[in-house]
């Protein structure tokens, strides 16, 4: 399908920075700071070509000010509640990004001992961490208890009993909440839907009351602190959130009454725009998609439902805070005309961004040098020996030639954090841009460090 706005991308992006303020007011969720200036794609004030020249490709490039603007917008949207952001670090767990969030007073949603360790390393506060996940190990639970996390988000009675026992051994009380599964379809890709009866996550809403009663009666080392829900990721409409919150709030009220819970977490899942407008300056896109979720529409719909609870509200956004703030900078290496297709081969593979292969994810692909020629329909493919190794299929993009740089947009979330060394490809470098300043936040992995933990048996 021909995506929207390729023309607008060409004709309007130079103006994007100039219209930033007005534009941001009109369409707050639209902006990121990747735009063409003087014929070359920039991140804030830095030419992506300069980054490629210094750090090579593939490299993830993050715009610090896009992250901060998104964070600020979300914090302000929920200002009338006692709301706290727990950034879901699985979206992008680079220490520099965690450090940035921690300095802004953000807490964290974690799903492993490793994520907790990363937060502490980056100067984050463990007492601002909620710890979810269906299969926490004994070692992880002990570590989280020692660190003094804010709350375990528990997903089964077995897990609650394990935490109770481990807390008892450690002579501690463990703060807990249960993840309620409200059985609401999030209308997103099946692999990132979590809140229905088909999913492994949480405890069915009909069993929650009984489970809290069991905790109170039989697990003296647990301190009931809250209730949590998370129905899925990349939700592009507000309605499923509304339905789920409507189902869960009466329960939260009841648990407040019975056990004095202090918080309700409504999870993450706010979707971003992957195709269409982005920085193109196409205000019409938003008029044509009134149903598309924005931070403002999300807050407007949920605040009236949440406010009467008088509870602390936790938000666990991942993608919405970093997704549009990052791109993967890559180079076209070859092209090949097949029998039925034109392929552009790039130096980034599904090991760098697995989203197209795993979730049929769509990422816009823009040339770094601005093109005025006609577009061609191509498959953009990587070097991995798998047919699933593509970043775009049957996509109309400018006719970039071997040697040219490309940026794969909206790669800030679930890009580097899901990358691997498959095919023995070292992990990509990561840099953060702040105005005209570039900071290397992850060196490109070397071949030596890639195999550092492998052991060659002595012959
Ligand atoms: N809270 C919990 C309990 C979660 O499981 C998740 C995401 C989040 C918050 C953050 O969700 P977000 O705001 O980022 O939508 N790899 C997939 C997404 C997996 C999401 C897993 N859980 C992707 O690339 O689309």
Coordinates of C-alpha atoms and ligand atoms in Angstrom, one line a residue, residues 86-88 90-91 109-111 132-133 153 155 179 191-192 194 201 228-230 232-235 265 267-271 274 316-321 354-355 358-359 413-415 418, ligand 1:
X86 CA 7.0 4.0 35.8
X87 CA 8.8 3.8 32.5
X88 CA 8.7 0.2 31.0
X90 CA 12.0 -3.2 28.2
X91 CA 11.2 -0.6 25.4
X109 CA 8.4 -0.9 35.4
X110 CA 10.8 -3.9 35.3
X111 CA 10.4 -7.5 34.4
X132 CA 6.1 -7.5 36.8
X133 CA 6.5 -10.8 35.0
X153 CA 3.3 -7.1 40.5
X155 CA 0.7 -13.0 38.3
X179 CA -2.1 -8.1 38.0
X191 CA 1.7 -11.2 20.0
X192 CA 1.4 -8.0 22.0
X194 CA -2.0 -9.4 27.1
X201 CA -0.7 -12.8 32.0
X228 CA -2.3 -3.5 38.4
X229 CA -3.6 -4.1 34.8
X230 CA -1.9 -4.0 31.4
X232 CA -1.5 -4.8 25.6
X233 CA 0.9 -2.7 23.7
X234 CA 0.7 -0.4 20.7
X235 CA -3.0 0.4 21.2
X265 CA -1.4 0.8 37.9
X267 CA -0.1 -0.4 32.7
X268 CA 1.4 0.9 29.5
X269 CA 0.4 0.4 25.9
X270 CA -0.2 3.9 24.4
X271 CA 0.4 3.4 20.7
X274 CA 4.6 4.4 12.8
X316 CA 3.8 2.3 32.6
X317 CA 4.5 3.7 29.2
X318 CA 7.4 2.3 27.3
X319 CA 7.0 2.8 23.5
X320 CA 5.3 6.2 23.9
X321 CA 8.3 7.7 25.6
X354 CA 13.2 -7.7 14.7
X355 CA 9.8 -5.9 14.7
X358 CA 8.0 -10.7 14.5
X359 CA 5.0 -8.5 14.5
X413 CA 11.3 1.3 21.3
X414 CA 11.8 -2.4 21.1
X415 CA 14.7 -1.8 18.6
X418 CA 15.3 -6.7 21.3
Ligands
LIG1 N1 3.7 -2.7 31.4 C1 3.8 -4.1 31.2 C2 3.4 -5.0 32.3 C3 4.2 -4.6 30.0 O1 4.2 -5.9 29.8 C4 4.5 -3.7 28.9 C5 4.9 -4.1 27.6 C6 4.5 -2.3 29.2 C7 4.1 -1.9 30.5 C8 4.9 -1.3 28.2 O2 4.1 -1.3 27.1 P1 4.2 -0.1 26.0 O3 3.8 1.2 26.7 O4 5.6 -0.1 25.5 O5 3.3 -0.5 24.9 N2 8.1 -6.0 21.6 C9 6.8 -5.5 21.3 C10 6.1 -4.9 22.5 C11 6.0 -5.8 23.7 C12 5.4 -5.1 24.9 C13 5.5 -6.0 26.1 N3 5.0 -5.4 27.3 C14 6.9 -4.6 20.1 O6 7.9 -4.3 19.6 O7 5.8 -4.1 19.6

